[in-house]
Structures are given as structure tokens and as C-alpha cells.
XYZ file of C-alpha atoms in Angstrom:
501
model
C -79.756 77.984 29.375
C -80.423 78.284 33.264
C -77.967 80.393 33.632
C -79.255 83.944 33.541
C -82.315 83.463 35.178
C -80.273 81.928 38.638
C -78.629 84.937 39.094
C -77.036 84.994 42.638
C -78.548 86.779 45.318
C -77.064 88.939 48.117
C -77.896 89.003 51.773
C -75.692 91.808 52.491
C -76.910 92.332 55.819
C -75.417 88.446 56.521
C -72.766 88.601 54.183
C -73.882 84.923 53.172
C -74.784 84.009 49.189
C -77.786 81.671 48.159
C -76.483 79.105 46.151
C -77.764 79.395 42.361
C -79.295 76.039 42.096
C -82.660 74.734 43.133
C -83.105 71.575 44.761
C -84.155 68.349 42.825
C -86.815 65.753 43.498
C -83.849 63.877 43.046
C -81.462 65.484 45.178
C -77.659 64.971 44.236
C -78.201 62.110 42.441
C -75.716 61.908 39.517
C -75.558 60.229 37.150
C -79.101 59.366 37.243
C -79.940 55.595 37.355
C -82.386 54.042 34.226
C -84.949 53.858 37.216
C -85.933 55.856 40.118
C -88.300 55.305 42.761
C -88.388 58.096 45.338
C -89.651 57.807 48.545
C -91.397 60.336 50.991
C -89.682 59.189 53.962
C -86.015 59.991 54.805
C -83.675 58.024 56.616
C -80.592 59.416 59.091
C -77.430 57.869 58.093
C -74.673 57.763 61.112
C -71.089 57.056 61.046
C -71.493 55.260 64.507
C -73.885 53.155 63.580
C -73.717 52.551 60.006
C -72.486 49.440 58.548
C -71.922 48.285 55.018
C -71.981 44.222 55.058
C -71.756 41.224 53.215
C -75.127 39.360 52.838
C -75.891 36.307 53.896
C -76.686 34.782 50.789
C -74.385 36.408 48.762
C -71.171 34.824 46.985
C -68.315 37.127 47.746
C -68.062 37.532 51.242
C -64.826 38.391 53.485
C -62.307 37.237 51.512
C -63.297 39.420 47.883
C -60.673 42.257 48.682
C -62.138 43.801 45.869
C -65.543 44.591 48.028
C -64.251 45.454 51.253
C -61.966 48.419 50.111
C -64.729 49.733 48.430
C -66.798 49.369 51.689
C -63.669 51.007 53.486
C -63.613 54.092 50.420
C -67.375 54.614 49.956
C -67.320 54.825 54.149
C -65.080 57.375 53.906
C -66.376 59.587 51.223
C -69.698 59.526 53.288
C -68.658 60.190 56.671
C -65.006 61.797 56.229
C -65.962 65.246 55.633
C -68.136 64.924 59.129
C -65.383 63.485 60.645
C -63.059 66.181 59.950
C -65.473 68.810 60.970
C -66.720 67.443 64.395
C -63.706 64.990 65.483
C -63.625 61.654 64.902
C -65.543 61.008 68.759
C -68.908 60.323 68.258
C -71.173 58.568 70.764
C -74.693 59.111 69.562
C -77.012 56.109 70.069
C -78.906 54.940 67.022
C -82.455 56.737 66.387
C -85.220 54.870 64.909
C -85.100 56.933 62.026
C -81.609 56.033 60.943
C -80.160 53.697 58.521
C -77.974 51.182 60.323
C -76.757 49.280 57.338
C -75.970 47.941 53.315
C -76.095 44.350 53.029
C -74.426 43.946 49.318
C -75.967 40.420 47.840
C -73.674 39.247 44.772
C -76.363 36.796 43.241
C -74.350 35.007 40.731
C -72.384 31.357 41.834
C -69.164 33.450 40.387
C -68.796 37.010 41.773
C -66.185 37.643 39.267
C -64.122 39.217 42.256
C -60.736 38.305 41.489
C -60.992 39.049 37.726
C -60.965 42.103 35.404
C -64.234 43.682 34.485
C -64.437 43.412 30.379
C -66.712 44.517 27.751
C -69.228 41.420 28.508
C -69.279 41.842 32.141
C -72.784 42.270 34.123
C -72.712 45.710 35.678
C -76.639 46.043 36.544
C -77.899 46.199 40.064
C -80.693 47.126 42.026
C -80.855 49.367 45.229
C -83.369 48.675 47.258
C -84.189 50.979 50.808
C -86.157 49.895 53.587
C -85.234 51.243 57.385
C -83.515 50.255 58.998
C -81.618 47.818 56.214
C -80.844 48.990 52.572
C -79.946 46.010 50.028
C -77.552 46.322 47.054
C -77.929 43.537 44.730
C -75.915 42.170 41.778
C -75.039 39.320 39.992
C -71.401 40.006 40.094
C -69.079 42.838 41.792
C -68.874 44.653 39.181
C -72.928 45.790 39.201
C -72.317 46.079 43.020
C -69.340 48.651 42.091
C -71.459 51.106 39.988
C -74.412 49.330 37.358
C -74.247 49.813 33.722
C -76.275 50.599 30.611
C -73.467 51.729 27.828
C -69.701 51.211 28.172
C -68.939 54.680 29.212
C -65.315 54.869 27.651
C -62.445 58.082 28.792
C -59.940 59.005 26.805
C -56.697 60.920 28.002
C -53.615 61.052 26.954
C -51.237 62.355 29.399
C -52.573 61.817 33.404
C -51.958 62.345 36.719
C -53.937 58.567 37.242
C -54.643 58.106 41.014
C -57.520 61.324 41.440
C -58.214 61.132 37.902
C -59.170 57.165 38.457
C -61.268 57.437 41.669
C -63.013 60.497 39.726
C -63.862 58.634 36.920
C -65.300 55.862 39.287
C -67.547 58.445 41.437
C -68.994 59.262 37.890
C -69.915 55.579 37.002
C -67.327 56.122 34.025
C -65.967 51.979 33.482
C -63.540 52.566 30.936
C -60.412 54.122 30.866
C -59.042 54.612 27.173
C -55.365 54.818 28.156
C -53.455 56.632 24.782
C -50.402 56.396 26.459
C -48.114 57.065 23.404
C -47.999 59.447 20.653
C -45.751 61.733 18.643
C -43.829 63.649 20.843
C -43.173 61.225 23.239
C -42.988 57.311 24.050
C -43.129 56.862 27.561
C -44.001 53.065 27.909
C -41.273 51.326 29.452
C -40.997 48.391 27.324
C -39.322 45.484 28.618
C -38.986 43.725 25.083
C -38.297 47.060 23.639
C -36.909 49.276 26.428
C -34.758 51.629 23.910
C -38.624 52.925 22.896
C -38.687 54.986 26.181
C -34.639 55.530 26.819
C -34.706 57.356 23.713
C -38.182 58.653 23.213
C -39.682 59.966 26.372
C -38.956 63.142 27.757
C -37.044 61.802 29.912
C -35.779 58.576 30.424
C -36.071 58.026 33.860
C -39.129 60.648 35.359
C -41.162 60.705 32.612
C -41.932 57.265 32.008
C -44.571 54.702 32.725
C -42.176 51.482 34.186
C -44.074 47.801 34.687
C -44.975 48.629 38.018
C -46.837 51.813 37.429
C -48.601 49.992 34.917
C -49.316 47.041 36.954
C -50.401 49.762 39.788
C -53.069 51.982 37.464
C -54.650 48.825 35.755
C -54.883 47.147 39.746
C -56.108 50.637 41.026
C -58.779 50.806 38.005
C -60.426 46.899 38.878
C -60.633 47.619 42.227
C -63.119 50.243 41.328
C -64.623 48.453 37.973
C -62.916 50.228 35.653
C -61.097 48.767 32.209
C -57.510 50.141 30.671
C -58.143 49.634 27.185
C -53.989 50.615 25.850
C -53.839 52.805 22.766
C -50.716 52.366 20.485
C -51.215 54.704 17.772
C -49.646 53.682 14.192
C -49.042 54.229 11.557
C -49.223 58.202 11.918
C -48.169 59.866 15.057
C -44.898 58.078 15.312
C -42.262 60.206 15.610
C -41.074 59.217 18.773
C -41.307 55.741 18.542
C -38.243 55.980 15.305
C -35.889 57.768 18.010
C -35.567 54.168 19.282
C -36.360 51.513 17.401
C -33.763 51.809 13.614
C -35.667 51.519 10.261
C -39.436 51.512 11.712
C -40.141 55.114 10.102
C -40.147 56.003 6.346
C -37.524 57.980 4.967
C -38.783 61.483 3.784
C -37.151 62.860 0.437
C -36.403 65.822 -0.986
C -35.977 65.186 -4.869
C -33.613 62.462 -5.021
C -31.929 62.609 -1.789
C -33.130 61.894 1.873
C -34.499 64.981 3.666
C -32.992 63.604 6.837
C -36.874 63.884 8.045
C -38.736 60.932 8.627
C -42.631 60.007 8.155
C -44.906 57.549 9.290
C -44.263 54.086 10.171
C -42.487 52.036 6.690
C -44.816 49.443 5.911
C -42.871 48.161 2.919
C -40.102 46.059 4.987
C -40.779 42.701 6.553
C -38.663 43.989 10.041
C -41.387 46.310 10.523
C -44.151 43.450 10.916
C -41.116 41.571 12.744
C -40.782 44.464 15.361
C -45.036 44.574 15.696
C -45.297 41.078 16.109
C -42.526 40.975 19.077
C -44.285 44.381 20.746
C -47.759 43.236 20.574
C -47.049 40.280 22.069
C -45.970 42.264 25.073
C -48.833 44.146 25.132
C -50.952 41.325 25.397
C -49.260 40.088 27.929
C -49.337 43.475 30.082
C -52.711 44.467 29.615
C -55.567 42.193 30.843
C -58.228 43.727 28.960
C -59.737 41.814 26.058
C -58.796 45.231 23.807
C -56.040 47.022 22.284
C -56.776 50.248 20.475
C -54.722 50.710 17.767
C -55.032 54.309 16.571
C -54.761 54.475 12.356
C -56.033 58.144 12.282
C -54.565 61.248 10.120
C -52.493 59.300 8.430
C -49.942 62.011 6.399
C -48.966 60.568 2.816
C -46.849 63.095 1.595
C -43.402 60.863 3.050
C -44.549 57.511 1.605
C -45.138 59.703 -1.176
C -41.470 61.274 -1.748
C -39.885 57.581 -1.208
C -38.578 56.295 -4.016
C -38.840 52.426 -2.669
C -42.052 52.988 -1.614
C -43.138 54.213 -5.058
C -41.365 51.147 -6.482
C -43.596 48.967 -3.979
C -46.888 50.901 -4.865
C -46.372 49.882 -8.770
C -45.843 46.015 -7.810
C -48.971 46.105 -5.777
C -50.735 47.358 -8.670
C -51.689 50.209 -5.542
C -51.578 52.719 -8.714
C -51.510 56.755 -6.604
C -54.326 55.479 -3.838
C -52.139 55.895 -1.166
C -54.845 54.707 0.917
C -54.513 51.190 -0.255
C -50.765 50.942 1.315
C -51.846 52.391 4.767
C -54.720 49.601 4.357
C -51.915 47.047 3.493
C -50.003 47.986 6.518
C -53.282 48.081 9.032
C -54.434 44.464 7.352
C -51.146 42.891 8.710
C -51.053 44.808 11.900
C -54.451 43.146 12.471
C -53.269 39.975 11.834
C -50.607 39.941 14.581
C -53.079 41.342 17.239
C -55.589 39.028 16.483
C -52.991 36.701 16.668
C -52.497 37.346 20.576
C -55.989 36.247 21.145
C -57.058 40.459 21.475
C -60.146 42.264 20.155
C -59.023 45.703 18.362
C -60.461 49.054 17.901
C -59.566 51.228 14.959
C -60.370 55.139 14.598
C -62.742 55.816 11.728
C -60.150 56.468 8.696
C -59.324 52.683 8.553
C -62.657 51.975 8.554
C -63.355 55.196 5.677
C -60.775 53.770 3.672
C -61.863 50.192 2.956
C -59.375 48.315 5.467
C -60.607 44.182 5.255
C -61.643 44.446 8.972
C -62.315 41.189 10.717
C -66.331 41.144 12.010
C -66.005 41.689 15.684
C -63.731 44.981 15.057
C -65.339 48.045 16.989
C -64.835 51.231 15.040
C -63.950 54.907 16.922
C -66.195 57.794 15.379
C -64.411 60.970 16.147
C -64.263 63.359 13.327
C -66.937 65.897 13.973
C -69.549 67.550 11.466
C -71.127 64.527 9.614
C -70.543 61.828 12.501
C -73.993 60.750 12.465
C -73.692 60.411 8.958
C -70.332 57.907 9.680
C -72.635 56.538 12.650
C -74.655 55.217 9.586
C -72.431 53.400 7.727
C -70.377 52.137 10.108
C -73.042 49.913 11.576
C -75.102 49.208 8.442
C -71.430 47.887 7.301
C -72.278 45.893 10.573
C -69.465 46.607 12.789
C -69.860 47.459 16.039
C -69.102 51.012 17.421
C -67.676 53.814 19.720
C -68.920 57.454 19.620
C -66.645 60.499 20.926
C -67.108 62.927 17.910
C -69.229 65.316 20.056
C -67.312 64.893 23.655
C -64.052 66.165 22.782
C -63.015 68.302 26.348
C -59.891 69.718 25.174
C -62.141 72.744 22.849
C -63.043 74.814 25.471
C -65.277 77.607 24.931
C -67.385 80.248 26.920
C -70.276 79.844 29.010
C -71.900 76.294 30.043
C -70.543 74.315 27.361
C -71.716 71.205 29.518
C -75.083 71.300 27.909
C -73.861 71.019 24.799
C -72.692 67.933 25.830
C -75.422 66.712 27.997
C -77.844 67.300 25.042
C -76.096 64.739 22.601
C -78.176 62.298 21.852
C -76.117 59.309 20.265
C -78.337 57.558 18.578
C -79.494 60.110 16.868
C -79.159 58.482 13.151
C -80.611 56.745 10.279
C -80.104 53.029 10.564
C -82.344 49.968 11.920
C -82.821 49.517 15.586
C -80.221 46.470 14.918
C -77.638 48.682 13.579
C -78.833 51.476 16.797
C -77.824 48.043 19.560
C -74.243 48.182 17.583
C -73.581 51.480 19.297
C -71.914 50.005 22.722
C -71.071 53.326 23.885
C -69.660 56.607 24.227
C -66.374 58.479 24.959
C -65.138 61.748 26.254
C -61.732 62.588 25.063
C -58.999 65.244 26.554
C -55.971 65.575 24.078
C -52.847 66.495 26.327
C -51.165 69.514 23.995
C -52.730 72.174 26.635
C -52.820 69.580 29.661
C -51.018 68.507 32.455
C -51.420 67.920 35.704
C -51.990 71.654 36.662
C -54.993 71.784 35.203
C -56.505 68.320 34.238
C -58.720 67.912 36.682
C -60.701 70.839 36.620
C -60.889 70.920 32.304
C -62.461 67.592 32.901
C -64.923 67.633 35.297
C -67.670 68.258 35.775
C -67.915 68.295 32.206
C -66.995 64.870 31.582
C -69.973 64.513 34.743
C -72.130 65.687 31.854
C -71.163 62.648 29.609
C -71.483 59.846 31.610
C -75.233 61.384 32.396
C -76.076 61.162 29.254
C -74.630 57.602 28.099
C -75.700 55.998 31.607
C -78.829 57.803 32.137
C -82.888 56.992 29.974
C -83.050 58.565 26.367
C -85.882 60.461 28.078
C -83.599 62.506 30.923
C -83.097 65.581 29.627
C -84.638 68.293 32.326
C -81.637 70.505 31.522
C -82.959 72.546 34.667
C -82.990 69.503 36.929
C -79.595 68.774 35.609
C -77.944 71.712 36.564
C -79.371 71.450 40.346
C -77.986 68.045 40.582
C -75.158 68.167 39.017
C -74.024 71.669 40.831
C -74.418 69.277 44.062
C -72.438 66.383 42.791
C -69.644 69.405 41.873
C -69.781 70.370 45.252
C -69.357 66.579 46.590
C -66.388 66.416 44.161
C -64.933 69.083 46.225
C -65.425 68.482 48.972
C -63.384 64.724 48.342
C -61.087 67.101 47.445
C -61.496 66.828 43.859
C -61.192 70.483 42.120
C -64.283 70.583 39.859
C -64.667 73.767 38.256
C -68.134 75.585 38.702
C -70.738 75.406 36.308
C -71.812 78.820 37.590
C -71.293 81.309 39.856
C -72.431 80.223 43.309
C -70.785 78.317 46.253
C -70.663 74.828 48.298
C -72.446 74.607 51.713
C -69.561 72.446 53.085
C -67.301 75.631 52.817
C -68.769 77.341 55.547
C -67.697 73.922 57.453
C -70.954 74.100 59.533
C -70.468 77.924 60.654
């Protein structure tokens, strides 16, 4: 750990603190790219003189939106803080040390720029630096946006979107795992379906996610190269989805008689599959993304169980007590009807663990901690490709610098051929919502989550834990200062908080 041997030292005579990082032959750069070249010479950058262009050559030019608010943002999160500081006047002529512009050169006859990034999308690019012109290249706008080597996927399930999007973005993550349902509440506004939300959000008409917020957060997320990949979690974790739609749960019993408590979704009666077919459709419809995750974890069997119909349906299946094989009957036709809308699908692990017919390009969630490399095994010498989060979960919080236990993970780490090692398309960090809202999202998440996307965007062979911390205590400190409230990963202090005293 670098902790105890940075303790902070004192200039009382000032008053002032050294900050308890070192500097980096790489400065602030986080996450770091797969290659690095760094030069001796430095270069001035200027907010009167610097420009970021359109190249000549290159095939989105005025007219990709897309580009140009991201030259307007990543202007702003350079010079802004200056701004602020010295006043927005600024006069000084160029020096011939300085920088004077970014000429961004989209390579590729379609620059993709007024569609969706998805999971085949070229996101690789090349910086090149030369005063007084640097060059961005790309084949498309998404690679021009941020590069890629895995999917880097984040879950959450309850947000405040806008900060958490344009976070997620300044940390090259590119996929936003959106569970936006789950037990306690359903706060989709469904137009097919819109009794799912009047009578199972929190509230019907401030806790909800209407058309046009969802419209807003998947538009906000392309414009910085980021999926929504929707999560609609079923069988299990349904409760609230039964407080408006009649007959979708399973009737709990006690004995002989209903309970008047109800379990997880009834897979038994054709209206079910009638209702998924109708609501998948939607979904299809709403979210651009080439994905749907659809949940299937922690399953609870004791309701099916206590039904006397359901027992009934169990013996004419020949299902015998292997409860497992209705939850598989029930996640075989829910695949049908997705596939059906022309969508990929990913599954947590259980429906994989308990022998679901899944179709080939299926990508199956590892998440259950312990033996996950174990589960990392089978699940791609079964040949299906796959999603790791089992060791990123940022809801368990513990003392101390738990972001190296993160930043350590290496995710292949497991038996299997290097063919079953390229089936691993990436990683996740997840943040469960039962101890988050917006008061304290943001700072549970980063930059801890920072720690994540280093290590799924970064070389197998980065792992200077040192060097890590002085970078990454910078790029903290550049979260704050865009007004982003990163937690510390240690006691010490940002230089732009003395405000140029």
C-alpha cells in the first residue's frame, strides 16, 4: 500500500500542505492508453489561441453535431477553471512554444456520427503531438470520443444521470448498464403498459422515468460514446411490477389457502408470455442498443413451490422437484420473444448455472463472488461469450484504499484457451442502490470506479500501484475541480483550491 509511507507533511511556518502524491512520468494521465510515447518537450496550451478543428481530410466535418459539442465540452473542461480564476479577458499573443490546435481526422468513408455506438463499433485512435498542431485520428467518432480496448460496462441502479454520465465519459467508461427496475419499485413509464409505474413507483408522477427522460439520457450518453444497455430483471425481483400488471406474479400459499403474498413472476399461464411479448416489443423499440439485459438472478423457489397449480404443472412436465427446470422453462420462452425483436440478450450467471438452452451469441454476467474465475471457466469453454463484475461490486465499502483491490484484478486470470480468454469482452463495476441516492452517489463511485476502467482499458502489464496512485490522485483532483465530488484516496489536497493564491 502507498499509503503509510506518503504521510503528509507540514510547513507550519506557511501554513501550506505538500500534497501526498509524487509526480508521474506520465503526469495525470488516466486511464492510461495501451501505448505511450512521452516526449521531453512540453507544449503551452492557451485558451486564446487554441483551436480544436475538423481536418481536412476527414469525413465528419461541420455538420456531425456529435463532434462539435464535444469540441465545445472538452474546451471547457480545459480552459474553464482558468477562466473563472483570471476573467474570461485574455489577450496574450501566441508563443512559439504553444499548441495552437487539434485537427480530429475521422478516417473511415462513414463516421458513424449520427448513429449509436454498439458493441461492434471501432473505438481505437491514435494521438499524435507535434507543435504547433496535434492530430487525433479515428476511423469513426466514436475512437475520436475516447478509444477502446474492452467494453468497459457500469452498472447502477438508481441515478442522478446527467454528472454521473459526463463522469463516466471523462473515465473512458462506454457502457452504461441501466437496471432501471427492480423489486421495490417500477419506475419506467411504459406507454404500452403505463399502470407498471402508476402503481409501482414511488411515486407516480416524481419518481418516474417518462419517454422523454429516456429519450434525453440515451441522447446525452451518444453524444459522449456511451451505450444504455436496459435491464428488466425477471423472473425474481418482481414485486413491484405485480402492483400493476393482474396475474403476472405467483400466488404464495400457506397450506391450502393463498397467503395473500405473492412470488416471482407465474410462468405457468400463457398471459404471462402474452404480457412479455407486448412489453418487449416496447423495449425494443425505446432502446437503440443492440442489447437488453434481462436479469434471471436469485431466483426464490419457495412460492412456485407452495402453489398447488404450479405443482400440478411441474408433474406434466415430467420437471419432477428440480425447480430449476421451470425457471429454465420460463427464461427459454422469454428468450424467444426478445430474440424475436431482432435484440441480443444478456443473462446473469444462474441461467447460465442452471442449464437454460441459450442461443450461441448470448453473453453471460459473472457476478457471484468467491469461485468466479472458476464460472469464468466454464462459461466460455461452454463457448459463450462473457461479462465480468464479480470483483467490482462498489456498493461493499470497506476501510482504507479499497481501490487497489480493484485496480489489481486481473480478469483473465483463469484456466481456459486463449480462444475462450478473447470471449471475455469486458468488465463491469456495479453500485446496488439500497444505501444510494443522489446524496452520496457520486462520491461512493468515483474514483473507485476510476480504478476499474484503468484496469479493463489499460496493458495487462500496468500495474505500478505507486504510479497509479500519483496519477490517479491528479485525475481526482481534475474531477473536482469540473465540479465532480470525488472522494480522496488519501489524505492530501488539490492545487486548484488555493485558486492560484
Amino acid at each position: 500500500s502507498p499509503a503509510p509511507s506518503r504521510k503528509i507533511k507540514v510547513l507550519l511556518s506557511q501554513g501550506l500542505a505538500e500534497p501526498v502524491f509524487q509526480a508521474s512520468k506520465y503526469g495525470s494521465l488516466w486511464p492510461l492508453p495501451q501505448k505511450v510515447q512521452i516526449s521531453e518537450v512540453s507544449f503551452k496550451l492557451s485558451s486564446a489561441s487554441f483551436r480544436i478543428v475538423d481536418a481536412k481530410a476527414s469525413s465528419a466535418g461541420p455538420s456531425c453535431s456529435l463532434l462539435q459539442s464535444a469540441y465545445r465540452r472538452y474546451y471547457e473542461y480545459m480552459f474553464g477553471s482558468a477562466k473563472k480564476q483570471w476573467g474570461s479577458k485574455n489577450n496574450r499573443r501566441s508563443d512559439p512554444s504553444d499548441l495552437t490546435e487539434l485537427q480530429v481526422w475521422i478516417t473511415s468513408p462513414d463516421s458513424e456520427c449520427d448513429g449509436y455506438p454498439s458493441v461492434t463499433s471501432d473505438e481505437s485512435y491514435e494521438l499524435t503531438v507535434n507543435q504547433p498542431v496535434a492530430v487525433l485520428k479515428a476511423p469513426t467518432v466514436w475512437g475520436a470520443l475516447h478509444g477502446r480496448i474492452y467494453s468497459i460496462y457500469f452498472h447502477c441502479q438508481i441515478i442522478s444521470y446527467f454528472p454521473f454520465s459526463e463522469t463516466m465519459a471523462m473515465n473512458k467508461i462506454n457502457v452504461f448498464h441501466w437496471h432501471i427496475v427492480d423489486e421495490q419499485s417500477f419506475p419506467y413509464l411504459s406507454r404500452t403498459f403505463p399502470q407498471l409505474s402508476e402503481q409501482g413507483a414511488y411515486h407516480p408522477y416524481t419518481h418516474v422515468y417518462t419517454p422523454a427522460d429516456v429519450k434525453m439520457v440515451i441522447e446525452f450518453a451518444r453524444l459522449r460514446g456511451i451505450r444504455v444497455v436496459p435491464e428488466f430483471d425477471t423472473p425474481g425481483h418482481t414485486q413491484s411490477w405485480g402492483k400493476g400488471q393482474k396475474d403476472l406474479l405467483t400466488p404464495c400459499y400457506s397450506g391450502s389457502k393463498p397467503s395473500g403474498s405473492f412470488g416471482p413472476v407465474n410462468p405457468i399461464l400463457n398471459t404471462t408470455y402474452d404480457f412479455m411479448a407486448k412489453f418487449f416489443t416496447e423495449i425494443s423499440t425505446v432502446f437503440p442498443d443492440g442489447y437488453i439485459h434481462l436479469g434471471g438472478d436469485e431466483v426464490d423457489f419457495t412460492c412456485w413451490k407452495s402453489n398447488p397449480d404450479i405443482q400440478k404443472f411441474m408433474e406434466q412436465q415430467h420437471f419432477g422437484e428440480d425447480y430449476s427446470k421451470l425457471e429454465s422453462f420460463y427464461i427459454q420462452k422469454l428468450l424467444d420473444i426478445v430474440a424475436s425483436t431482432k435484440k441480443g440478450y444478456l443473462v446473469w450467471q444462474e441461467v447460465f448455472d442452471n442449464g437454460v438452452k441459450l442461443k450461441p451469441d448470448t453473453v453471460v454476467h459473472v457476478w457471484i463472488g468467491g469461485r468466479s474465475d472458476k464460472e469464468m471457466s466454464n462459461v466460455t469453454a461452454a463457448g459463450y461469450t462473457t461479462i465480468l463484475s464479480a470483483p467490482w461490486y462498489l456498493d461493499y465499502i470497506s476501510y482504507g484504499q479499497d481501490w487497489q483491490k480493484y485496480y489489481k484484478v486481473e480478469p483473465l486470470n483463469f484456466e481456459g484457451t486463449d480462444e475462450q480468454k478473447k470471449l471475455v469482452i469486458g468488465g463491469e463495476a456495479c453500485l446496488w442502490g439500497e444505501y444510494v441516492d443522489a446524496t452520496n452517489l457520486t462520491p461512493r463511485l468515483w474514483p473507485r470506479a476510476s480504478a476499474v476502467a484503468e484496469r479493463l482499458w489499460s496493458a495487462k502489464n500496468v500495474t505500478d500501484i505507486d504510479d497509479a496512485f500519483n496519477r490517479l490522485s491528479l485525475h481526482r483532483c481534475r474531477m473536482v475541480e469540473r465540479g465532480i465530488p470525488a472522494e480522496p484516496l488519501f489524505s492530501s489536497y488539490c492545487l486548484h483550491e488555493y485558486k492560484g493564491v
